[in-house]
Amino acid sequence: MGFVKTHDISELTSELIGKEVVLGGWIEDLRKLGKMTFITLRDVSGISQIIVKGELNDQLGEINRQSVVSVKGIVQDTKARDFDFEIKAEEIDVLAKAIHPLPVDPIGRVESNIDTRLNHRALDMRNQKTASIFKLRHHVLASLRKTLSDKKFIEITTPKIIGSASEGGADLFSLEYFGKTAYLAQSPQLYKEQMTIGLERVFEISNFYRAEKSHTGRHLSEFTSVDIEAAFMDYNDVMDVLESLVMEVYKHTSESCKKEQETIGHTIEVPKSPFERITYTQALEELKSEGEKVEFGDDLLDSHLRIIGQNHPGFFFLMDWPMKLKPFYIREKDEDPELSRSFDLQYGYLELSSGGTRLHNTDVLKTRLKEQGLDPAAFADHLQTFDWGMPPHSGWGMGLDRLMTTLIGIDNVREVVLYPRDPDRLKP
Ligand code: AMO
């Protein structure tokens, strides 16, 4: 028998009763009862019971749990509670044995700590809770792509190996590039802005790199960012886009991923819309009234954001930050040049996204670069595109991994990333 499946387990229907099928999957459980053996077979779609009798049972040697097998047999009704159907086996091929002891228990009966699971991530993916997280992540990505396409954003892929920093000098990984120094992109910032001159509305979903020595549940050295940039939009417009995207992700997964929610043990609650929009100045007032010593121009510390987050649970925008706290590409407010047209999307204390209206005047941009201690010459390639009819534009970047943690109700991004990279983790 070959290893070609005729059906996934979830594709078994009552119409197939009495018919022959070939299934493929992993042995989750195996019970020998004298003349019969009951096997629980799991594939990506579900579990089925395999009944082995007669000669086949006599010939059945030792098969370890978690070995991968191909089973040819006849579909029949079952009395067993946990299964819709069972298969009366005609042939069983062990395609590859699992060598015991296994480093983590894929059934999850014996719990392993996160480091042990991450060190054996491929096997951890046979744990249904882990698999459900990544199935959910797939649905989130599908929903984001659909909503952005519906809103006429065009998906782009920008380079990850770059010649100069896009977000300023800090937190950059550098590498040897044919005798030159190259860097890993921290964001698609400059490229996505440039693309508005021809495509108007663009988005990218890719991994980016930050050499931050942070050891928290929300920082990674490699993270997935969802980025948009849109010509002829103001920061309020792109906040609307962000809000509708988050709402769609929540609605879509809460409706389409019932099984995953059940397995994970968390119900996705669709948040209330519209999200509150509070200003930095308002946040300062709230902090002061709680006895915090903060002045205009101070960045908000984690402890501050925890207070603000408690006052505004769930999603909210924190907008109009002081210019001096913002990157060089952010534009000021006409009515108060000390304030910027910028925002963060918060989930309680957690920053999920930041963005704003961009400067699109080259001279102002050059001045801003210098003010921030950056050399305009290093940005020559970028700056020249502003001489080719750069439209006013706005955009944002959102950490997908962080969004996933809000959806699942956990506080460690490592749970939602296949092979996380942080200062202590480069393998596997
Ligand atoms: P910023 O640096 O705020 O903005 O990043 C945007 C969002 O990306 C996520 N993020 C991270 N997630 C995990 N680990 C990290 N080390 C990490 N760093 C950032 C966060 C954050 O809110 N170019 C701008 C965006 C823009 O203006 O369009 C930028 O990169 O969720």
Coordinates of C-alpha atoms and ligand atoms in Angstrom, one line a residue:
M1 CA 0.0 0.0 0.0
G2 CA 1.3 3.5 -0.8
F3 CA 0.9 6.5 1.5
V4 CA -1.6 8.3 -0.6
K5 CA -4.7 9.2 1.5
T6 CA -8.1 9.0 -0.1
H7 CA -9.7 11.1 2.7
D8 CA -8.9 13.3 5.7
I9 CA -10.7 12.0 8.8
S10 CA -13.1 14.9 8.8
E11 CA -14.2 14.0 5.3
L12 CA -15.7 10.7 6.4
T13 CA -19.5 10.7 5.9
S14 CA -22.3 8.2 6.3
E15 CA -22.3 7.9 2.5
L16 CA -18.9 6.2 2.8
I17 CA -20.2 3.5 5.1
G18 CA -19.3 0.1 3.6
K19 CA -16.7 1.7 1.3
E20 CA -12.9 1.4 1.4
V21 CA -10.8 4.4 2.3
V22 CA -7.1 5.0 3.0
L23 CA -6.4 7.3 5.9
G24 CA -3.0 8.6 7.1
G25 CA -2.1 10.0 10.5
W26 CA -0.5 9.4 13.9
I27 CA -1.4 6.8 16.5
E28 CA -2.7 8.7 19.5
D29 CA -3.8 5.7 21.4
L30 CA -3.6 1.9 21.0
R31 CA -5.3 -0.7 23.2
K32 CA -4.8 -4.4 22.6
L33 CA -7.7 -6.5 23.9
G34 CA -6.8 -10.1 23.1
K35 CA -8.1 -10.7 19.6
M36 CA -8.8 -7.1 18.8
T37 CA -6.8 -3.8 18.8
F38 CA -8.4 -0.4 19.0
I39 CA -6.3 2.4 17.5
T40 CA -7.1 6.1 17.8
L41 CA -5.8 7.7 14.7
R42 CA -5.3 11.4 14.4
D43 CA -4.7 13.5 11.4
V44 CA -4.8 17.3 11.0
S45 CA -8.6 17.3 10.7
G46 CA -9.7 15.0 13.5
I47 CA -9.6 11.6 15.1
S48 CA -11.0 8.2 14.1
Q49 CA -11.2 4.7 15.6
I50 CA -9.5 1.9 13.8
I51 CA -10.5 -1.7 14.6
V52 CA -8.0 -4.4 13.9
K53 CA -9.1 -8.0 14.1
G54 CA -8.2 -11.5 12.9
E55 CA -5.0 -12.2 11.0
L56 CA -4.1 -8.5 10.8
N57 CA -4.3 -8.3 14.6
D58 CA -2.1 -11.4 15.0
Q59 CA 0.5 -9.9 12.6
L60 CA 0.4 -6.4 14.2
G61 CA 3.8 -6.0 15.9
E62 CA 4.7 -3.4 18.4
I63 CA 3.6 0.1 17.2
N64 CA 4.6 3.0 19.4
R65 CA 2.1 5.8 20.0
Q66 CA 2.8 8.8 17.7
S67 CA 4.1 6.6 14.9
V68 CA 2.8 7.6 11.5
V69 CA 0.7 5.0 9.8
S70 CA -1.3 4.5 6.7
V71 CA -4.6 2.6 7.2
K72 CA -6.7 1.0 4.5
G73 CA -10.1 -0.2 5.6
I74 CA -13.9 -0.1 5.5
V75 CA -15.8 2.7 7.0
Q76 CA -18.5 1.6 9.5
D77 CA -20.8 3.0 12.1
T78 CA -19.5 3.2 15.6
K79 CA -21.0 2.9 19.1
A80 CA -18.0 4.7 20.6
R81 CA -18.9 8.1 21.9
D82 CA -15.8 10.0 20.8
F83 CA -16.0 9.1 17.1
D84 CA -18.4 9.6 14.3
F85 CA -17.3 6.5 12.4
E86 CA -14.8 3.7 12.7
I87 CA -12.6 1.9 10.2
K88 CA -12.3 -1.9 10.0
A89 CA -8.7 -2.2 9.1
E90 CA -7.6 -4.3 6.1
E91 CA -4.0 -3.1 5.9
I92 CA -1.8 -1.1 8.2
D93 CA 1.5 0.3 7.1
V94 CA 3.9 1.9 9.7
L95 CA 5.5 4.7 7.6
A96 CA 7.8 5.8 10.3
K97 CA 8.1 4.8 14.0
A98 CA 8.1 7.3 16.8
I99 CA 11.1 6.6 19.1
H100 CA 10.1 6.7 22.8
P101 CA 10.5 8.4 25.2
L102 CA 9.3 11.5 23.3
P103 CA 10.6 14.8 24.6
V104 CA 7.1 16.3 25.0
D105 CA 3.7 14.5 25.3
P106 CA 1.7 15.5 22.3
I107 CA -1.6 14.6 24.0
G108 CA -0.8 17.1 26.7
R109 CA -1.6 14.8 29.6
V110 CA 1.9 15.5 30.9
E111 CA 2.4 19.2 30.7
S112 CA 5.7 20.6 29.6
N113 CA 7.0 24.1 30.2
I114 CA 7.1 26.5 27.3
D115 CA 10.9 26.2 26.7
T116 CA 10.7 22.4 26.4
R117 CA 7.8 22.7 24.0
L118 CA 9.6 25.4 21.9
N119 CA 12.7 23.2 21.8
H120 CA 10.6 20.5 20.2
R121 CA 8.1 22.7 18.4
A122 CA 7.3 20.3 15.5
L123 CA 6.2 17.6 18.0
D124 CA 4.4 20.3 20.1
M125 CA 2.3 21.0 16.9
R126 CA 0.7 17.6 17.4
N127 CA -0.7 19.0 20.7
Q128 CA -4.2 20.1 19.7
K129 CA -4.0 23.2 21.7
T130 CA -0.9 24.4 20.0
A131 CA -2.2 23.3 16.6
S132 CA -5.4 25.3 17.2
I133 CA -3.4 28.5 18.0
F134 CA -1.7 28.2 14.6
K135 CA -4.9 27.4 12.8
L136 CA -6.4 30.5 14.4
R137 CA -3.3 32.5 13.2
H138 CA -4.0 31.3 9.7
H139 CA -7.6 32.5 9.9
V140 CA -6.4 35.9 11.3
L141 CA -4.0 36.3 8.3
A142 CA -6.7 35.3 5.8
S143 CA -9.1 37.8 7.4
L144 CA -6.5 40.6 7.3
R145 CA -5.7 39.9 3.7
K146 CA -9.4 39.8 2.7
T147 CA -10.3 43.0 4.5
L148 CA -7.3 44.9 3.2
S149 CA -7.9 43.7 -0.4
D150 CA -11.6 44.7 -0.1
K151 CA -10.5 48.1 0.9
K152 CA -8.3 48.2 -2.3
F153 CA -4.9 47.8 -0.6
I154 CA -2.3 46.0 -2.7
E155 CA 0.0 43.5 -1.0
I156 CA 3.7 44.2 -1.5
T157 CA 6.9 42.5 -0.3
T158 CA 9.7 44.8 0.6
P159 CA 13.4 43.8 1.1
K160 CA 14.5 42.5 4.5
I161 CA 18.2 43.0 3.8
I162 CA 18.7 46.8 3.6
G163 CA 21.6 49.3 3.3
S164 CA 20.5 51.8 5.9
A165 CA 18.1 51.9 8.9
S166 CA 14.5 52.6 8.3
E167 CA 13.6 53.5 11.9
G168 CA 16.8 55.3 13.0
G169 CA 20.0 53.7 14.3
A170 CA 18.9 51.8 17.4
D171 CA 18.0 48.1 17.6
L172 CA 19.6 47.2 14.3
F173 CA 21.0 43.8 13.4
S174 CA 23.9 44.2 11.0
L175 CA 25.4 41.6 8.7
E176 CA 28.3 41.2 6.3
Y177 CA 27.1 41.7 2.8
F178 CA 29.7 41.0 0.1
G179 CA 32.3 43.3 1.8
K180 CA 29.7 45.9 2.9
T181 CA 27.6 46.2 6.0
A182 CA 23.9 45.5 5.6
Y183 CA 21.1 45.5 8.1
L184 CA 18.0 43.5 8.7
A185 CA 14.9 45.6 8.2
Q186 CA 13.2 46.9 11.4
S187 CA 10.0 47.7 9.4
P188 CA 9.0 48.4 5.7
Q189 CA 8.6 52.1 6.6
L190 CA 10.5 53.8 3.9
Y191 CA 9.6 51.4 1.1
K192 CA 5.9 51.4 1.9
E193 CA 5.8 55.2 1.9
Q194 CA 7.6 55.2 -1.5
M195 CA 5.1 52.8 -3.0
T196 CA 2.2 55.2 -2.4
I197 CA 3.5 57.3 -5.3
G198 CA 2.4 54.6 -7.8
L199 CA 0.1 52.2 -6.0
E200 CA -1.6 54.6 -3.5
R201 CA -2.7 52.0 -1.0
V202 CA -0.3 49.2 0.0
F203 CA 0.0 46.6 2.7
E204 CA 2.6 44.1 3.8
I205 CA 2.6 41.2 6.2
S206 CA 6.1 40.1 6.8
N207 CA 8.7 39.4 9.5
F208 CA 10.9 42.3 10.7
Y209 CA 13.9 42.4 13.0
R210 CA 14.7 44.3 16.2
A211 CA 17.9 43.9 18.1
E212 CA 16.2 44.8 21.4
K213 CA 17.6 43.1 24.5
S214 CA 14.1 42.9 26.0
H215 CA 13.1 39.9 28.0
T216 CA 9.3 40.3 28.1
G217 CA 6.3 38.4 27.0
R218 CA 5.7 40.9 24.2
H219 CA 9.2 41.5 22.6
L220 CA 10.8 39.3 20.0
S221 CA 13.9 39.8 17.9
E222 CA 11.9 38.7 14.8
F223 CA 8.2 39.6 14.8
T224 CA 5.5 39.6 12.2
S225 CA 4.3 43.1 11.3
V226 CA 1.1 44.0 9.4
D227 CA 1.8 47.4 7.7
I228 CA -0.3 49.7 5.6
E229 CA 0.4 52.9 3.9
A230 CA -2.2 55.0 2.1
A231 CA -2.0 58.1 -0.1
F232 CA -4.6 60.8 0.4
M233 CA -5.5 59.5 3.9
D234 CA -5.1 61.3 7.2
Y235 CA -4.2 59.6 10.4
N236 CA -7.9 59.5 11.4
D237 CA -8.6 57.6 8.2
V238 CA -6.0 55.0 8.8
M239 CA -7.2 54.6 12.4
D240 CA -10.6 53.7 10.9
V241 CA -9.0 51.2 8.7
L242 CA -7.1 49.6 11.6
E243 CA -10.2 49.5 13.8
S244 CA -12.3 47.8 11.1
L245 CA -9.5 45.3 10.5
V246 CA -9.3 44.4 14.2
M247 CA -13.1 44.1 14.4
E248 CA -13.2 41.9 11.3
V249 CA -10.5 39.6 12.7
Y250 CA -12.4 39.2 16.0
K251 CA -15.8 38.7 14.2
H252 CA -14.3 36.2 11.7
T253 CA -12.4 34.1 14.2
S254 CA -15.2 34.1 16.8
E255 CA -17.6 32.8 14.2
S256 CA -15.4 30.5 12.0
C257 CA -13.1 29.0 14.7
K258 CA -15.5 27.4 17.2
K259 CA -13.5 24.2 17.4
E260 CA -10.2 26.0 17.9
Q261 CA -11.7 28.2 20.7
E262 CA -13.0 25.1 22.4
T263 CA -9.6 23.3 22.2
I264 CA -7.7 26.4 23.4
G265 CA -10.3 26.9 26.2
H266 CA -10.9 30.6 25.4
T267 CA -14.0 32.3 23.9
I268 CA -13.2 35.1 21.5
E269 CA -15.3 38.1 22.6
V270 CA -15.9 40.7 19.8
P271 CA -14.9 44.1 21.2
K272 CA -17.2 47.1 21.3
S273 CA -16.7 49.5 18.4
P274 CA -16.0 52.5 18.1
F275 CA -12.8 52.2 20.1
E276 CA -12.2 55.1 22.4
R277 CA -9.8 57.8 21.1
I278 CA -7.9 59.6 23.9
T279 CA -5.1 62.1 23.5
Y280 CA -1.6 62.0 25.0
T281 CA -2.5 65.2 26.9
Q282 CA -5.6 63.5 28.3
A283 CA -3.5 60.5 29.4
L284 CA -1.1 62.9 31.2
E285 CA -4.0 64.4 33.1
E286 CA -5.2 61.0 34.1
L287 CA -1.7 60.1 35.3
K288 CA -1.3 63.3 37.2
S289 CA -4.7 62.8 38.9
E290 CA -3.4 59.4 40.1
G291 CA -0.3 61.1 41.6
E292 CA 2.2 60.2 38.8
K293 CA 5.0 62.7 38.1
V294 CA 4.8 63.2 34.4
E295 CA 5.5 66.2 32.2
F296 CA 4.6 67.1 28.7
G297 CA 7.2 65.4 26.4
D298 CA 7.8 62.5 28.7
D299 CA 7.5 59.1 27.1
L300 CA 4.9 56.9 28.9
L301 CA 6.5 54.1 30.8
D302 CA 5.1 50.6 31.2
S303 CA 3.8 51.5 34.6
H304 CA 2.0 54.6 33.2
L305 CA 0.4 52.5 30.4
R306 CA -0.8 50.0 33.0
I307 CA -2.6 52.8 34.8
I308 CA -4.1 54.2 31.5
G309 CA -4.9 50.6 30.4
Q310 CA -6.8 50.0 33.6
N311 CA -8.8 53.2 33.1
H312 CA -9.6 52.2 29.5
P313 CA -9.8 48.4 29.3
G314 CA -9.8 46.7 25.9
F315 CA -8.9 48.5 22.7
F316 CA -8.3 52.3 22.6
F317 CA -6.3 54.7 20.5
L318 CA -3.8 57.0 22.3
M319 CA -3.2 59.9 19.9
D320 CA -1.5 63.2 19.3
W321 CA 1.8 62.4 20.9
P322 CA 4.5 65.1 21.3
M323 CA 6.6 65.5 18.1
K324 CA 9.8 64.9 20.0
L325 CA 8.7 61.4 20.9
K326 CA 8.0 60.4 17.3
P327 CA 10.1 59.2 14.4
F328 CA 11.4 61.6 11.8
Y329 CA 8.7 60.7 9.3
I330 CA 5.7 61.7 11.4
R331 CA 4.0 65.0 10.6
E332 CA 3.1 67.8 13.1
K333 CA -0.4 69.1 13.8
D334 CA -1.1 72.4 12.0
E335 CA -2.8 73.9 15.1
D336 CA 0.1 72.9 17.5
P337 CA 3.4 72.0 15.9
E338 CA 4.6 70.5 19.2
L339 CA 2.0 67.8 18.8
S340 CA 2.0 65.1 16.1
R341 CA -0.6 63.5 13.9
S342 CA 0.2 60.1 15.4
F343 CA -1.4 57.3 17.4
D344 CA -0.9 54.0 19.1
L345 CA -3.5 51.3 19.3
Q346 CA -3.5 50.0 22.8
Y347 CA -5.1 46.8 24.2
G348 CA -5.0 47.8 27.9
Y349 CA -1.3 48.5 28.6
L350 CA -0.2 46.6 25.5
E351 CA 0.8 48.6 22.4
L352 CA -0.4 46.8 19.4
S353 CA 0.2 49.3 16.7
S354 CA 1.6 52.8 16.0
G355 CA 1.2 55.0 13.0
G356 CA 0.4 58.5 11.8
T357 CA 0.3 61.0 9.0
R358 CA 3.7 61.3 7.4
L359 CA 5.7 64.3 6.3
H360 CA 5.7 64.6 2.6
N361 CA 7.8 67.8 2.1
T362 CA 11.5 66.9 1.5
D363 CA 12.9 70.0 3.1
V364 CA 11.0 69.5 6.4
L365 CA 11.9 65.8 6.3
K366 CA 15.6 66.7 6.0
T367 CA 15.4 69.1 8.9
R368 CA 13.6 66.5 11.0
L369 CA 16.3 63.9 10.2
K370 CA 19.0 66.3 11.3
E371 CA 17.1 67.2 14.5
Q372 CA 17.0 63.5 15.4
G373 CA 20.8 63.2 14.8
L374 CA 20.3 61.3 11.5
D375 CA 22.3 62.1 8.3
P376 CA 20.0 63.0 5.4
A377 CA 22.8 61.7 3.0
A378 CA 22.1 58.2 4.4
F379 CA 18.5 58.6 3.3
A380 CA 19.3 60.0 -0.2
D381 CA 17.5 57.1 -2.1
H382 CA 14.4 57.6 0.0
L383 CA 14.5 61.4 -0.1
Q384 CA 14.7 61.6 -3.9
T385 CA 11.3 59.8 -4.3
F386 CA 9.8 62.9 -2.6
D387 CA 10.8 64.9 -5.6
W388 CA 8.7 62.7 -7.9
G389 CA 5.2 63.8 -6.7
M390 CA 4.9 62.3 -3.3
P391 CA 1.2 62.4 -2.2
P392 CA 0.2 63.2 1.4
H393 CA 0.0 59.8 3.1
S394 CA -0.5 58.0 6.3
G395 CA -0.1 54.5 7.7
W396 CA 0.6 52.2 10.6
G397 CA 2.4 49.0 11.6
M398 CA 0.8 46.4 13.9
G399 CA 2.4 43.5 15.7
L400 CA 0.6 40.4 14.5
D401 CA 2.0 38.3 17.3
R402 CA 0.7 40.8 19.9
L403 CA -2.7 40.9 18.3
M404 CA -2.8 37.1 18.5
T405 CA -2.2 37.2 22.3
T406 CA -5.2 39.5 22.7
L407 CA -7.4 37.1 20.7
I408 CA -6.4 34.1 22.7
G409 CA -6.1 35.8 26.1
I410 CA -2.5 34.9 26.9
D411 CA 0.5 37.1 27.7
N412 CA 3.4 35.5 26.0
V413 CA 4.0 36.1 22.3
R414 CA 6.2 33.0 22.1
E415 CA 3.0 30.9 22.3
V416 CA 1.8 32.3 18.9
V417 CA 5.1 32.2 17.0
L418 CA 6.4 29.0 15.5
Y419 CA 10.1 29.4 16.3
P420 CA 10.5 32.5 18.4
R421 CA 13.7 34.5 18.3
D422 CA 14.7 36.4 21.4
P423 CA 18.1 37.3 22.9
D424 CA 18.2 33.8 24.5
R425 CA 16.7 31.8 21.7
L426 CA 18.2 31.3 18.2
K427 CA 17.4 27.6 17.9
P428 CA 15.7 25.4 16.7
Ligands
AMO1 P1 6.7 50.5 15.9 O1 8.2 50.4 16.1 O2 5.9 51.1 17.0 O3 6.4 51.3 14.6 O4 6.2 49.0 15.6 C1 4.9 48.7 15.3 C2 4.3 47.6 16.1 O5 5.1 46.4 15.9 C3 5.1 45.6 17.0 N1 6.5 45.4 17.5 C4 7.0 44.3 18.1 N2 6.4 43.1 18.4 C5 7.1 42.2 18.9 N3 8.4 42.3 19.3 C6 9.1 43.5 19.0 N4 10.3 43.6 19.3 C7 8.3 44.5 18.4 N5 8.6 45.8 17.9 C8 7.5 46.3 17.4 C9 4.3 46.4 18.1 C10 4.3 47.8 17.6 O6 3.2 48.5 18.0 N6 7.2 52.0 11.2 C11 6.4 52.1 12.4 C12 4.9 51.9 12.1 C13 4.3 53.0 11.2 O7 4.4 54.2 11.6 O8 3.8 52.6 10.2 C14 6.9 51.1 13.4 O9 7.7 50.2 13.1 O10 3.0 45.8 18.1

